[in-house]
XYZ file of C-alpha atoms in Angstrom:
393
model
C 96.501 303.248 120.243
C 96.054 299.127 118.644
C 92.836 298.167 116.624
C 92.367 295.823 119.001
C 90.899 298.402 121.429
C 88.202 299.083 119.128
C 86.520 294.995 119.953
C 84.232 295.722 122.232
C 83.688 292.402 124.932
C 80.466 291.148 126.191
C 79.678 288.129 127.611
C 77.573 286.044 126.410
C 74.413 284.519 128.166
C 74.694 281.289 126.956
C 74.164 276.222 128.442
C 77.717 276.936 127.966
C 79.669 274.732 130.267
C 82.483 277.046 130.043
C 81.822 281.597 129.997
C 82.006 282.457 126.115
C 81.948 285.585 125.296
C 80.804 288.393 122.837
C 82.777 290.487 120.888
C 81.363 293.616 118.790
C 83.583 295.092 115.912
C 81.679 297.743 114.046
C 78.241 296.246 114.138
C 79.329 292.742 113.564
C 79.395 290.325 116.695
C 81.543 286.914 116.868
C 81.550 284.452 119.601
C 84.884 283.515 121.311
C 86.342 281.768 124.486
C 88.151 282.767 127.627
C 91.186 282.211 126.749
C 91.120 283.909 123.218
C 89.027 286.756 125.365
C 92.632 286.703 128.189
C 94.656 287.166 125.144
C 92.805 290.087 123.332
C 92.807 291.797 126.997
C 96.531 292.029 126.770
C 96.040 292.952 123.261
C 94.362 296.071 124.143
C 96.251 296.864 127.048
C 99.468 296.576 126.317
C 101.057 298.877 123.371
C 102.515 296.557 120.873
C 101.628 293.348 119.575
C 104.664 292.021 121.014
C 104.441 293.277 124.250
C 101.061 291.770 124.672
C 102.433 287.753 123.236
C 104.993 288.142 126.094
C 102.697 289.367 128.464
C 99.823 286.302 127.892
C 102.642 283.679 127.735
C 103.890 285.073 131.155
C 100.039 284.611 132.061
C 100.025 281.195 131.412
C 103.523 279.994 132.724
C 104.925 279.324 129.561
C 102.611 277.117 128.290
C 102.735 278.252 124.563
C 105.160 279.633 122.898
C 105.744 282.847 120.813
C 104.705 281.173 117.432
C 101.312 279.449 119.344
C 100.194 282.614 120.467
C 100.646 284.301 117.144
C 98.724 281.222 115.694
C 96.102 282.173 117.982
C 95.895 285.518 117.424
C 96.109 285.176 113.283
C 92.999 282.279 113.162
C 91.137 283.799 116.394
C 90.868 287.463 116.415
C 92.482 289.402 113.062
C 89.670 287.960 111.074
C 87.332 290.748 112.782
C 88.854 292.703 111.311
C 88.749 291.599 107.821
C 85.182 289.910 107.598
C 82.860 293.080 107.098
C 81.053 291.597 104.656
C 77.637 290.154 106.946
C 76.738 286.573 105.999
C 73.622 286.666 104.418
C 70.006 285.449 106.170
C 68.455 286.352 102.415
C 68.463 285.526 99.522
C 67.300 288.949 98.072
C 66.882 291.867 100.733
C 66.205 295.229 101.121
C 65.254 298.040 103.171
C 62.021 299.787 102.883
C 62.802 301.931 105.999
C 65.269 303.317 108.524
C 66.044 302.705 111.694
C 65.902 306.461 112.054
C 61.989 306.480 110.247
C 60.964 303.502 112.781
C 62.416 305.299 115.659
C 59.497 307.750 115.354
C 57.222 304.613 116.175
C 59.269 302.221 118.459
C 60.823 305.475 121.074
C 56.909 306.209 121.528
C 55.675 302.215 122.279
C 58.918 301.218 124.192
C 56.348 301.225 127.241
C 54.552 298.821 126.350
C 56.610 295.523 127.746
C 55.366 295.398 130.808
C 54.774 292.043 132.150
C 51.616 292.192 133.347
C 50.580 293.651 130.338
C 52.051 291.071 128.580
C 50.554 288.176 130.278
C 47.411 289.447 130.567
C 47.591 290.376 126.593
C 48.029 286.532 125.823
C 45.739 285.292 128.369
C 43.245 287.123 126.510
C 44.769 286.644 122.983
C 43.918 282.586 124.191
C 41.320 282.481 125.143
C 39.444 284.603 122.218
C 40.991 282.980 119.984
C 39.743 279.055 120.821
C 36.042 280.482 121.351
C 36.435 281.933 117.815
C 37.891 278.438 116.527
C 35.048 276.656 119.032
C 32.346 278.362 118.155
C 32.880 280.058 114.535
C 30.349 278.500 112.062
C 31.776 277.538 108.294
C 35.337 278.086 109.673
C 37.295 277.039 107.087
C 34.649 277.480 104.326
C 35.241 280.715 101.562
C 32.244 282.362 100.057
C 32.075 282.404 96.229
C 32.158 285.724 95.888
C 34.709 286.323 96.923
C 36.969 288.876 94.724
C 39.747 290.441 93.402
C 38.969 293.269 95.470
C 38.597 290.804 98.433
C 41.857 289.153 98.170
C 43.697 293.135 97.549
C 42.529 294.248 100.717
C 43.824 290.933 102.479
C 47.167 291.117 101.155
C 46.924 294.665 101.738
C 46.539 293.425 105.578
C 49.263 291.171 105.353
C 51.192 293.429 104.777
C 50.144 296.159 107.843
C 50.002 293.244 110.123
C 53.794 292.560 109.296
C 55.215 295.961 109.437
C 53.569 295.992 113.287
C 54.903 292.647 113.677
C 58.752 294.159 113.345
C 57.994 297.486 114.983
C 57.069 295.423 117.771
C 61.036 294.068 117.664
C 62.135 297.306 117.534
C 59.961 298.919 120.906
C 61.281 296.004 122.382
C 65.179 296.877 121.684
C 64.357 300.242 123.041
C 62.366 299.260 126.086
C 66.187 297.450 126.765
C 68.324 300.088 125.279
C 69.822 298.678 122.581
C 69.500 300.167 118.787
C 67.889 298.132 116.711
C 68.130 298.234 112.159
C 65.531 299.206 109.788
C 62.844 297.223 108.059
C 63.339 295.652 105.292
C 61.871 293.317 102.237
C 63.488 289.796 102.567
C 63.119 286.397 100.441
C 64.154 283.035 102.875
C 63.964 280.430 101.079
C 61.127 280.439 99.124
C 59.175 282.527 101.833
C 58.621 286.887 101.108
C 59.510 288.175 105.015
C 59.756 291.343 106.339
C 63.080 291.252 108.735
C 63.883 294.244 111.152
C 67.623 293.635 112.345
C 67.788 292.771 115.916
C 71.422 291.299 116.403
C 72.810 294.177 119.138
C 70.699 292.301 121.305
C 73.104 289.345 121.869
C 74.477 291.772 124.450
C 71.313 290.728 126.642
C 70.552 287.532 128.636
C 68.635 284.840 127.933
C 65.207 286.024 129.082
C 65.548 289.830 127.555
C 66.938 287.897 124.125
C 63.030 286.024 124.140
C 61.723 288.933 124.990
C 62.638 290.460 122.050
C 61.552 287.772 119.860
C 57.988 287.366 120.991
C 57.664 291.311 120.996
C 56.616 291.315 116.877
C 53.784 288.106 117.442
C 52.915 290.380 120.919
C 52.150 293.658 119.371
C 50.075 291.303 116.515
C 47.941 290.312 119.025
C 46.385 293.464 120.035
C 45.296 293.206 116.230
C 44.120 290.220 116.316
C 42.493 290.705 119.454
C 40.958 293.435 117.940
C 39.380 292.040 115.203
C 38.151 289.049 116.977
C 35.739 291.711 119.001
C 34.628 292.925 116.151
C 33.929 289.359 114.233
C 31.449 288.531 118.096
C 29.736 291.221 116.713
C 29.639 291.060 113.226
C 29.670 288.073 111.652
C 31.632 289.162 108.849
C 32.889 286.936 106.567
C 35.814 289.050 105.633
C 36.534 289.560 109.358
C 37.002 285.795 109.657
C 39.608 285.735 106.725
C 41.595 288.193 108.228
C 41.476 286.346 111.583
C 42.634 283.494 110.152
C 44.852 284.958 108.256
C 46.694 286.319 111.141
C 46.321 283.083 112.872
C 48.400 280.756 110.371
C 50.825 283.785 109.880
C 51.331 283.240 113.973
C 51.877 280.098 113.767
C 54.540 280.559 111.129
C 56.488 282.789 112.532
C 56.404 280.687 115.863
C 57.669 277.689 113.517
C 61.178 276.681 114.865
C 62.452 274.931 112.067
C 62.559 277.844 110.039
C 64.958 280.955 110.775
C 61.449 283.278 112.413
C 60.914 284.183 115.190
C 60.489 280.700 116.784
C 63.359 279.627 115.881
C 65.549 282.344 118.011
C 62.985 282.023 120.383
C 63.740 277.994 120.922
C 67.659 279.302 120.631
C 67.576 281.598 123.378
C 66.036 278.890 125.853
C 68.092 275.994 124.709
C 70.964 278.935 125.337
C 72.886 277.177 122.280
C 73.772 280.310 119.376
C 74.151 279.621 116.219
C 71.237 276.626 116.636
C 70.697 275.251 112.926
C 74.576 274.214 112.881
C 75.163 272.954 116.049
C 71.618 270.992 115.339
C 73.393 269.979 111.897
C 76.589 269.448 113.021
C 75.808 266.676 115.635
C 74.974 264.392 112.306
C 78.560 264.988 110.683
C 80.073 263.690 114.011
C 77.651 260.775 114.362
C 78.937 259.980 110.458
C 82.415 260.001 111.476
C 82.536 258.167 114.064
C 80.288 255.644 112.271
C 82.945 255.673 109.188
C 85.623 255.713 111.969
C 87.498 258.634 110.833
C 88.497 261.338 113.387
C 86.413 264.465 113.849
C 87.788 267.197 113.797
C 86.047 268.866 116.051
C 83.729 268.490 119.324
C 79.780 269.250 119.424
C 78.346 272.206 120.431
C 76.084 269.126 122.420
C 79.330 268.272 124.526
C 79.647 271.493 125.709
C 76.582 271.991 127.262
C 74.267 271.756 130.356
C 72.681 268.403 130.657
C 69.256 270.187 130.928
C 70.061 271.936 127.881
C 71.501 268.641 126.188
C 68.312 266.457 125.892
C 66.730 269.704 124.694
C 69.115 270.542 121.588
C 69.496 266.622 121.029
C 65.518 266.345 120.209
C 65.598 269.578 118.186
C 68.390 268.454 116.091
C 66.324 265.123 115.601
C 63.116 266.646 115.065
C 64.004 269.989 113.126
C 66.658 267.561 110.586
C 63.864 265.423 110.139
C 61.286 268.076 108.539
C 63.590 269.666 106.496
C 64.223 266.457 104.861
C 60.720 266.348 104.969
C 59.711 269.843 102.864
C 62.632 269.864 100.637
C 62.710 265.816 99.969
C 58.521 265.685 99.580
C 56.744 269.107 99.796
C 58.505 270.797 96.659
C 59.089 268.023 94.882
C 55.041 267.346 95.723
C 54.534 270.718 94.158
C 56.343 270.661 91.558
C 54.975 267.045 90.312
C 51.190 269.049 90.748
C 52.089 271.390 88.987
C 53.188 269.387 86.249
C 49.976 267.652 85.761
C 47.272 270.156 85.916
C 49.236 273.591 84.981
C 49.129 272.775 81.510
C 45.240 272.489 81.831
C 44.764 275.446 83.818
C 46.901 277.225 81.262
C 44.813 275.616 78.474
C 41.441 276.707 79.835
C 42.645 280.250 80.199
C 43.197 280.466 76.544
C 40.319 279.057 75.645
C 38.288 281.760 77.791
C 40.549 284.424 76.642
C 40.184 283.423 72.913
C 36.245 283.801 73.267
C 35.964 287.172 75.397
C 35.222 285.902 78.263
C 36.265 286.740 81.895
C 38.011 284.050 83.295
C 37.389 283.404 86.843
C 39.203 284.046 89.935
C 39.425 280.673 90.729
C 40.943 280.098 88.025
C 43.493 283.522 88.057
C 44.526 282.785 91.338
C 45.401 278.989 91.650
C 47.549 280.055 88.041
C 49.295 282.783 90.219
C 49.968 281.642 92.874
C 51.375 278.709 91.452
C 53.511 280.432 88.944
C 55.118 282.738 92.469
C 55.527 279.586 94.209
C 57.451 278.328 91.142
C 59.547 281.659 90.708
C 60.681 281.241 94.888
C 61.284 278.041 94.236
C 63.516 278.397 91.365
C 65.168 281.043 92.941
C 66.107 279.169 96.095
C 67.866 276.813 93.294
C 69.705 279.664 91.935
C 71.032 280.964 94.688
C 72.218 277.821 96.688
C 74.384 276.771 92.959
C 76.117 280.527 92.989
C 76.821 280.241 96.725
C 78.182 275.926 96.147
C 80.134 278.259 93.082
C 81.705 280.270 95.344
C 82.982 277.626 98.222
C 84.406 275.696 95.366
C 86.517 278.448 94.115
């Protein structure tokens, strides 16, 4: 038995004009074209590599030499056995609950993905939320009575809601007969997030992948509907804060520009794996053409069907404009405002403390939030520098 028999081949649902496949080896997944898979089949069926190469050459009618076939094996197949370090999505990550811990809940909740139930839940949440924004008085006003206990309660609510969100992804995996990983905490760019490893969903078709990716929002909508109904009945300000925080979180989650759920949903709708890199390669390709340099690759845009081409082109333009806006305007603006306001706020804090007075909660909140955001930016920059150093070496 050769080591190639341990590689599992799955069809990959995408918008590519030519059929692509998914190679699975030790919980890692790789995209491959049909010629590579055809060669892998020979390697799996023949007892030796030499016999497999000879059989492949005969099948192709002498189109390739033994040396060329060997180069294909070394370039596209052998790296599967040596690339054991998973590419990091997060600047920092730490598993909080193991897959077996999550299994106890996801197994029991796998039944919730009936299409009529999902449709009704999304429709009801949309109706109630619209009514909330139309009728709620003083929607964005925050009471002066908000104290540290209120903030701690809102933070606890956000964490619980995030766990429910991740449980939705895990339960959807179980619904489609797939395994999921544990739930963990990570830092993506300068955003603290919870995550669930659902890599196995690449085995599914595009529609089912979309369901797994929207499942977190779907589970959170049950919380949102309950909060909205309670708010309409009682009208407490704390409920209004919780609803607004959840709505903001859902909008952030569905943002297609960062690698949150919205990004993966757009990736599945367009049928374009590795969507972010596909959008960046377009600009590298056009830059080469403008500079009259030969491009060493063919952009994915030229390999997919016409309908998805327009979607990928629009996404590439919008996402690169957004990223430029975020990194070239939002972050520099924050740093400028931090330098302008933080020294005065810090001086005010010292003045309160030196006079044995309790600082206002609003002042403490501003200082803590600014320091937290700044520390995340610094961590992001440090990790980017380390990554660049590794690539240079």
